[in-house]
Amino acid sequence: MRRVARGDRGAFEELYRRTSPWLTVRLRRRCSDDQIVAEVLQETYLAVWRAADAFAGAAAGGSAVGWLWTIAARRLVDAFRRRAHHAAPPRAVAPGDSPAAEEAVLDGVVGDEVGDALRTLAPELRQVLQAMVLDGLSVRETSLLLGVPEGTVKTRARRARIAMREALT
């Protein structure tokens, strides 16, 4: 990231080569419209190129990949909002489509009880669990992604754990 911040095109190309496949898969989990995914991917890397010097890195308790995902997730929300103003909202992954990777893993590993418990959680609690557990983000990265204070993320994570525990007993 330091090299990208200094304008090193080779470093940027390497960052793109290493992270774009992963980022594309993550975006497709949340949006089935390939055009929106392509736009968000382009906007994300443009933002990274322009603001690489703003990345605080390990000093702020984050990772480059987490920062990249935070930018992409916000760009995806922005794309949804833009589309909502101009046309029908983008089609979410329908139940008939192939399940998201998280759902396939959960179904194969944790069974019906945990899946049912997750589905009963309030959306804000499920978002925190998805970001922290499934996506592996830190409290700080989850806070940035969801646009809520870190204390709120911690509270929601605790409430989600309690609700899951109660649902599974």
Short mmCIF file of N, CA, C and O in Angstrom, two decimals, residues 71-165:
data_model
loop_
_atom_site.label_atom_id
_atom_site.label_comp_id
_atom_site.label_asym_id
_atom_site.label_seq_id
_atom_site.Cartn_x
_atom_site.Cartn_y
_atom_site.Cartn_z
N ILE A 71 -14.20 -0.26 1.51
CA ILE A 71 -14.45 0.63 0.38
C ILE A 71 -15.45 -0.02 -0.58
O ILE A 71 -16.42 0.61 -1.00
N ALA A 72 -15.23 -1.28 -0.91
CA ALA A 72 -16.10 -1.98 -1.85
C ALA A 72 -17.53 -2.09 -1.32
O ALA A 72 -18.49 -1.87 -2.07
N ALA A 73 -17.67 -2.42 -0.06
CA ALA A 73 -19.01 -2.57 0.52
C ALA A 73 -19.75 -1.24 0.49
O ALA A 73 -20.96 -1.20 0.18
N ARG A 74 -19.07 -0.17 0.78
CA ARG A 74 -19.72 1.15 0.73
C ARG A 74 -20.08 1.53 -0.70
O ARG A 74 -21.13 2.11 -0.95
N ARG A 75 -19.20 1.21 -1.64
CA ARG A 75 -19.49 1.48 -3.05
C ARG A 75 -20.70 0.65 -3.52
O ARG A 75 -21.50 1.12 -4.32
N LEU A 76 -20.84 -0.56 -3.01
CA LEU A 76 -21.97 -1.40 -3.37
C LEU A 76 -23.28 -0.79 -2.85
O LEU A 76 -24.27 -0.73 -3.58
N VAL A 77 -23.26 -0.32 -1.63
CA VAL A 77 -24.44 0.35 -1.07
C VAL A 77 -24.77 1.59 -1.90
O VAL A 77 -25.94 1.83 -2.24
N ASP A 78 -23.76 2.36 -2.27
CA ASP A 78 -23.98 3.54 -3.11
C ASP A 78 -24.59 3.15 -4.45
O ASP A 78 -25.49 3.83 -4.95
N ALA A 79 -24.11 2.06 -5.04
CA ALA A 79 -24.65 1.60 -6.33
C ALA A 79 -26.11 1.21 -6.19
O ALA A 79 -26.94 1.51 -7.06
N PHE A 80 -26.45 0.53 -5.10
CA PHE A 80 -27.85 0.16 -4.86
C PHE A 80 -28.71 1.41 -4.75
O PHE A 80 -29.81 1.47 -5.30
N ARG A 81 -28.22 2.41 -4.04
CA ARG A 81 -28.98 3.65 -3.87
C ARG A 81 -29.16 4.37 -5.21
O ARG A 81 -30.25 4.88 -5.49
N ARG A 82 -28.11 4.42 -6.02
CA ARG A 82 -28.21 5.07 -7.33
C ARG A 82 -29.23 4.36 -8.20
O ARG A 82 -30.05 4.99 -8.86
N ARG A 83 -29.16 3.04 -8.21
CA ARG A 83 -30.08 2.27 -9.04
C ARG A 83 -31.51 2.43 -8.56
O ARG A 83 -32.43 2.42 -9.36
N ALA A 84 -31.71 2.55 -7.27
CA ALA A 84 -33.06 2.70 -6.73
C ALA A 84 -33.70 4.00 -7.21
O ALA A 84 -34.91 4.06 -7.39
N HIS A 85 -32.89 5.01 -7.45
CA HIS A 85 -33.41 6.29 -7.92
C HIS A 85 -33.75 6.26 -9.41
O HIS A 85 -34.62 6.99 -9.86
N HIS A 86 -33.07 5.41 -10.18
CA HIS A 86 -33.23 5.42 -11.63
C HIS A 86 -34.09 4.28 -12.17
O HIS A 86 -34.62 4.39 -13.26
N ALA A 87 -34.21 3.22 -11.45
CA ALA A 87 -34.96 2.06 -11.94
C ALA A 87 -35.34 1.19 -10.76
O ALA A 87 -35.19 1.57 -9.61
N ALA A 88 -35.82 0.03 -11.09
CA ALA A 88 -36.14 -0.93 -10.02
C ALA A 88 -34.86 -1.31 -9.31
O ALA A 88 -33.79 -1.34 -9.92
N PRO A 89 -34.93 -1.63 -8.02
CA PRO A 89 -33.72 -2.00 -7.30
C PRO A 89 -33.08 -3.24 -7.90
O PRO A 89 -33.76 -4.06 -8.51
N PRO A 90 -31.77 -3.37 -7.78
CA PRO A 90 -31.09 -4.54 -8.34
C PRO A 90 -31.61 -5.81 -7.70
O PRO A 90 -31.96 -5.83 -6.52
N ARG A 91 -31.65 -6.83 -8.48
CA ARG A 91 -32.15 -8.11 -8.01
C ARG A 91 -31.16 -8.72 -7.03
O ARG A 91 -29.99 -8.89 -7.33
N ALA A 92 -31.66 -9.04 -5.87
CA ALA A 92 -30.83 -9.75 -4.89
C ALA A 92 -30.79 -11.21 -5.31
O ALA A 92 -31.55 -11.65 -6.16
N VAL A 93 -29.90 -11.96 -4.74
CA VAL A 93 -29.80 -13.37 -5.07
C VAL A 93 -31.09 -14.02 -4.61
O VAL A 93 -31.44 -14.00 -3.43
N ALA A 94 -31.82 -14.57 -5.55
CA ALA A 94 -33.12 -15.17 -5.26
C ALA A 94 -32.95 -16.54 -4.65
O ALA A 94 -31.94 -17.21 -4.87
N PRO A 95 -33.96 -17.00 -3.88
CA PRO A 95 -33.86 -18.32 -3.26
C PRO A 95 -33.62 -19.45 -4.26
O PRO A 95 -32.99 -20.42 -3.94
N GLY A 96 -34.09 -19.30 -5.48
CA GLY A 96 -33.89 -20.33 -6.50
C GLY A 96 -32.48 -20.36 -7.05
O GLY A 96 -32.05 -21.33 -7.66
N ASP A 97 -31.73 -19.25 -6.89
CA ASP A 97 -30.35 -19.21 -7.36
C ASP A 97 -29.49 -20.07 -6.46
O ASP A 97 -29.90 -20.53 -5.42
N SER A 98 -28.25 -20.24 -6.87
CA SER A 98 -27.35 -21.04 -6.04
C SER A 98 -27.12 -20.30 -4.73
O SER A 98 -27.05 -19.07 -4.70
N PRO A 99 -27.01 -21.03 -3.62
CA PRO A 99 -26.85 -20.38 -2.33
C PRO A 99 -25.50 -19.69 -2.22
O PRO A 99 -24.54 -20.08 -2.88
N ALA A 100 -25.46 -18.67 -1.38
CA ALA A 100 -24.20 -17.98 -1.13
C ALA A 100 -23.23 -18.95 -0.48
O ALA A 100 -23.64 -19.93 0.15
N ALA A 101 -21.97 -18.67 -0.62
CA ALA A 101 -20.95 -19.56 -0.06
C ALA A 101 -21.12 -19.72 1.44
O ALA A 101 -20.95 -20.82 1.97
N GLU A 102 -21.47 -18.61 2.12
CA GLU A 102 -21.65 -18.70 3.57
C GLU A 102 -22.76 -19.69 3.92
O GLU A 102 -22.63 -20.48 4.83
N GLU A 103 -23.86 -19.63 3.14
CA GLU A 103 -24.98 -20.51 3.43
C GLU A 103 -24.62 -21.97 3.18
O GLU A 103 -24.99 -22.85 3.95
N ALA A 104 -23.88 -22.23 2.11
CA ALA A 104 -23.47 -23.60 1.82
C ALA A 104 -22.57 -24.14 2.93
O ALA A 104 -22.73 -25.28 3.36
N VAL A 105 -21.66 -23.32 3.38
CA VAL A 105 -20.77 -23.75 4.46
C VAL A 105 -21.57 -23.99 5.74
O VAL A 105 -21.41 -25.01 6.41
N LEU A 106 -22.43 -23.04 6.07
CA LEU A 106 -23.23 -23.19 7.28
C LEU A 106 -24.11 -24.44 7.20
O LEU A 106 -24.21 -25.18 8.16
N ASP A 107 -24.75 -24.66 6.05
CA ASP A 107 -25.61 -25.83 5.92
C ASP A 107 -24.81 -27.12 6.05
O ASP A 107 -25.25 -28.08 6.66
N GLY A 108 -23.60 -27.14 5.49
CA GLY A 108 -22.79 -28.35 5.52
C GLY A 108 -22.12 -28.60 6.85
O GLY A 108 -21.83 -29.73 7.20
N VAL A 109 -21.86 -27.54 7.59
CA VAL A 109 -21.08 -27.69 8.82
C VAL A 109 -21.95 -27.63 10.07
O VAL A 109 -21.81 -28.45 10.97
N VAL A 110 -22.84 -26.68 10.13
CA VAL A 110 -23.55 -26.46 11.39
C VAL A 110 -24.95 -27.01 11.44
O VAL A 110 -25.54 -27.09 12.49
N GLY A 111 -25.51 -27.38 10.33
CA GLY A 111 -26.82 -28.00 10.33
C GLY A 111 -27.96 -27.01 10.41
O GLY A 111 -27.78 -25.80 10.41
N ASP A 112 -29.15 -27.58 10.50
CA ASP A 112 -30.37 -26.78 10.43
C ASP A 112 -30.59 -25.89 11.65
O ASP A 112 -31.08 -24.79 11.53
N GLU A 113 -30.24 -26.37 12.84
CA GLU A 113 -30.53 -25.60 14.05
C GLU A 113 -29.83 -24.25 14.04
O GLU A 113 -30.43 -23.23 14.34
N VAL A 114 -28.54 -24.25 13.71
CA VAL A 114 -27.79 -23.00 13.71
C VAL A 114 -28.28 -22.10 12.58
O VAL A 114 -28.44 -20.89 12.76
N GLY A 115 -28.53 -22.67 11.42
CA GLY A 115 -29.06 -21.89 10.31
C GLY A 115 -30.38 -21.24 10.66
O GLY A 115 -30.62 -20.07 10.36
N ASP A 116 -31.26 -22.01 11.31
CA ASP A 116 -32.54 -21.45 11.74
C ASP A 116 -32.34 -20.33 12.76
O ASP A 116 -33.02 -19.31 12.73
N ALA A 117 -31.41 -20.55 13.68
CA ALA A 117 -31.14 -19.53 14.70
C ALA A 117 -30.60 -18.25 14.06
O ALA A 117 -30.99 -17.14 14.45
N LEU A 118 -29.72 -18.39 13.08
CA LEU A 118 -29.19 -17.21 12.38
C LEU A 118 -30.30 -16.45 11.66
O LEU A 118 -30.32 -15.22 11.67
N ARG A 119 -31.21 -17.16 11.05
CA ARG A 119 -32.29 -16.51 10.32
C ARG A 119 -33.26 -15.77 11.24
O ARG A 119 -33.94 -14.85 10.81
N THR A 120 -33.32 -16.15 12.51
CA THR A 120 -34.23 -15.47 13.43
C THR A 120 -33.61 -14.21 14.04
O THR A 120 -34.33 -13.43 14.67
N LEU A 121 -32.32 -14.00 13.86
CA LEU A 121 -31.67 -12.81 14.40
C LEU A 121 -32.17 -11.55 13.70
O LEU A 121 -32.49 -11.58 12.51
N ALA A 122 -32.18 -10.46 14.44
CA ALA A 122 -32.50 -9.16 13.84
C ALA A 122 -31.44 -8.84 12.78
O ALA A 122 -30.27 -9.22 12.94
N PRO A 123 -31.81 -8.16 11.71
CA PRO A 123 -30.85 -7.89 10.62
C PRO A 123 -29.56 -7.22 11.08
O PRO A 123 -28.48 -7.58 10.61
N GLU A 124 -29.66 -6.27 12.02
CA GLU A 124 -28.43 -5.59 12.45
C GLU A 124 -27.50 -6.52 13.21
O GLU A 124 -26.28 -6.39 13.15
N LEU A 125 -28.05 -7.50 13.93
CA LEU A 125 -27.22 -8.48 14.64
C LEU A 125 -26.61 -9.47 13.64
O LEU A 125 -25.44 -9.83 13.75
N ARG A 126 -27.40 -9.87 12.66
CA ARG A 126 -26.90 -10.80 11.64
C ARG A 126 -25.78 -10.15 10.83
O ARG A 126 -24.79 -10.80 10.49
N GLN A 127 -25.90 -8.85 10.53
CA GLN A 127 -24.85 -8.14 9.79
C GLN A 127 -23.53 -8.16 10.55
O GLN A 127 -22.47 -8.38 9.96
N VAL A 128 -23.60 -7.92 11.84
CA VAL A 128 -22.38 -7.92 12.65
C VAL A 128 -21.76 -9.31 12.68
O VAL A 128 -20.55 -9.47 12.51
N LEU A 129 -22.59 -10.33 12.88
CA LEU A 129 -22.06 -11.70 12.89
C LEU A 129 -21.44 -12.05 11.54
O LEU A 129 -20.38 -12.66 11.49
N GLN A 130 -22.10 -11.67 10.47
CA GLN A 130 -21.57 -11.98 9.15
C GLN A 130 -20.22 -11.30 8.94
O GLN A 130 -19.27 -11.93 8.49
N ALA A 131 -20.13 -10.04 9.29
CA ALA A 131 -18.88 -9.30 9.10
C ALA A 131 -17.76 -9.85 9.96
O ALA A 131 -16.64 -10.06 9.49
N MET A 132 -18.05 -10.12 11.24
CA MET A 132 -17.00 -10.52 12.16
C MET A 132 -16.66 -12.01 12.07
O MET A 132 -15.49 -12.38 12.12
N VAL A 133 -17.67 -12.86 11.94
CA VAL A 133 -17.43 -14.30 11.96
C VAL A 133 -17.18 -14.84 10.57
O VAL A 133 -16.16 -15.48 10.31
N LEU A 134 -18.10 -14.58 9.65
CA LEU A 134 -17.96 -15.14 8.31
C LEU A 134 -16.92 -14.41 7.48
O LEU A 134 -16.16 -15.04 6.74
N ASP A 135 -16.89 -13.07 7.58
CA ASP A 135 -15.95 -12.30 6.79
C ASP A 135 -14.61 -12.09 7.50
O ASP A 135 -13.65 -11.66 6.89
N GLY A 136 -14.57 -12.37 8.80
CA GLY A 136 -13.32 -12.28 9.54
C GLY A 136 -12.82 -10.87 9.78
O GLY A 136 -11.62 -10.66 9.95
N LEU A 137 -13.71 -9.90 9.81
CA LEU A 137 -13.29 -8.52 10.04
C LEU A 137 -13.14 -8.24 11.53
O LEU A 137 -13.82 -8.86 12.35
N SER A 138 -12.29 -7.29 11.84
CA SER A 138 -12.13 -6.87 13.24
C SER A 138 -13.29 -5.97 13.64
O SER A 138 -14.10 -5.57 12.79
N VAL A 139 -13.35 -5.62 14.91
CA VAL A 139 -14.40 -4.71 15.39
C VAL A 139 -14.28 -3.38 14.66
O VAL A 139 -15.29 -2.82 14.19
N ARG A 140 -13.08 -2.88 14.52
CA ARG A 140 -12.86 -1.59 13.84
C ARG A 140 -13.31 -1.67 12.38
O ARG A 140 -14.00 -0.78 11.88
N GLU A 141 -12.91 -2.74 11.69
CA GLU A 141 -13.29 -2.88 10.28
C GLU A 141 -14.81 -3.05 10.13
O GLU A 141 -15.40 -2.48 9.21
N THR A 142 -15.42 -3.79 11.04
CA THR A 142 -16.87 -3.95 11.01
C THR A 142 -17.55 -2.62 11.25
O THR A 142 -18.54 -2.28 10.61
N SER A 143 -17.01 -1.84 12.17
CA SER A 143 -17.54 -0.52 12.47
C SER A 143 -17.51 0.36 11.21
O SER A 143 -18.50 1.03 10.89
N LEU A 144 -16.39 0.35 10.52
CA LEU A 144 -16.26 1.14 9.29
C LEU A 144 -17.21 0.63 8.21
O LEU A 144 -17.85 1.41 7.52
N LEU A 145 -17.30 -0.67 8.07
CA LEU A 145 -18.16 -1.27 7.05
C LEU A 145 -19.62 -0.92 7.25
O LEU A 145 -20.32 -0.52 6.33
N LEU A 146 -20.08 -1.04 8.49
CA LEU A 146 -21.50 -0.81 8.79
C LEU A 146 -21.83 0.64 9.09
O LEU A 146 -23.00 1.01 9.19
N GLY A 147 -20.80 1.44 9.30
CA GLY A 147 -21.03 2.85 9.59
C GLY A 147 -21.60 3.11 10.97
O GLY A 147 -22.40 4.04 11.15
N VAL A 148 -21.22 2.27 11.93
CA VAL A 148 -21.68 2.45 13.31
C VAL A 148 -20.46 2.50 14.22
O VAL A 148 -19.40 2.00 13.87
N PRO A 149 -20.60 3.07 15.41
CA PRO A 149 -19.45 3.13 16.33
C PRO A 149 -18.99 1.73 16.77
O PRO A 149 -19.77 0.78 16.76
N GLU A 150 -17.72 1.64 17.15
CA GLU A 150 -17.16 0.37 17.59
C GLU A 150 -17.92 -0.20 18.78
O GLU A 150 -18.13 -1.41 18.87
N GLY A 151 -18.33 0.65 19.70
CA GLY A 151 -19.10 0.18 20.85
C GLY A 151 -20.41 -0.47 20.44
O GLY A 151 -20.84 -1.46 21.03
N THR A 152 -21.03 0.07 19.41
CA THR A 152 -22.28 -0.51 18.90
C THR A 152 -22.01 -1.89 18.31
O THR A 152 -22.80 -2.82 18.49
N VAL A 153 -20.90 -2.02 17.59
CA VAL A 153 -20.53 -3.32 17.02
C VAL A 153 -20.34 -4.34 18.14
O VAL A 153 -20.86 -5.46 18.07
N LYS A 154 -19.63 -3.95 19.19
CA LYS A 154 -19.40 -4.86 20.31
C LYS A 154 -20.71 -5.26 20.98
O LYS A 154 -20.92 -6.42 21.31
N THR A 155 -21.59 -4.28 21.18
CA THR A 155 -22.89 -4.56 21.80
C THR A 155 -23.72 -5.50 20.94
O THR A 155 -24.31 -6.47 21.44
N ARG A 156 -23.75 -5.24 19.64
CA ARG A 156 -24.52 -6.10 18.74
C ARG A 156 -23.94 -7.51 18.68
O ARG A 156 -24.68 -8.49 18.62
N ALA A 157 -22.62 -7.61 18.70
CA ALA A 157 -21.99 -8.93 18.69
C ALA A 157 -22.36 -9.70 19.95
O ALA A 157 -22.68 -10.90 19.89
N ARG A 158 -22.36 -9.03 21.08
CA ARG A 158 -22.72 -9.69 22.34
C ARG A 158 -24.19 -10.10 22.32
O ARG A 158 -24.53 -11.22 22.70
N ARG A 159 -25.07 -9.21 21.85
CA ARG A 159 -26.49 -9.53 21.77
C ARG A 159 -26.73 -10.70 20.81
O ARG A 159 -27.56 -11.57 21.08
N ALA A 160 -25.98 -10.73 19.73
CA ALA A 160 -26.13 -11.82 18.75
C ALA A 160 -25.70 -13.15 19.37
O ALA A 160 -26.36 -14.18 19.18
N ARG A 161 -24.59 -13.15 20.11
CA ARG A 161 -24.13 -14.38 20.77
C ARG A 161 -25.15 -14.87 21.78
O ARG A 161 -25.44 -16.07 21.87
N ILE A 162 -25.71 -13.94 22.55
CA ILE A 162 -26.72 -14.32 23.55
C ILE A 162 -27.96 -14.89 22.85
O ILE A 162 -28.49 -15.93 23.26
N ALA A 163 -28.41 -14.22 21.80
CA ALA A 163 -29.60 -14.69 21.07
C ALA A 163 -29.34 -16.06 20.45
O ALA A 163 -30.23 -16.93 20.48
N MET A 164 -28.16 -16.26 19.92
CA MET A 164 -27.83 -17.57 19.32
C MET A 164 -27.81 -18.65 20.40
O MET A 164 -28.32 -19.74 20.20
N ARG A 165 -27.21 -18.33 21.54
CA ARG A 165 -27.14 -19.29 22.64
C ARG A 165 -28.54 -19.68 23.10
O ARG A 165 -28.83 -20.85 23.29
#
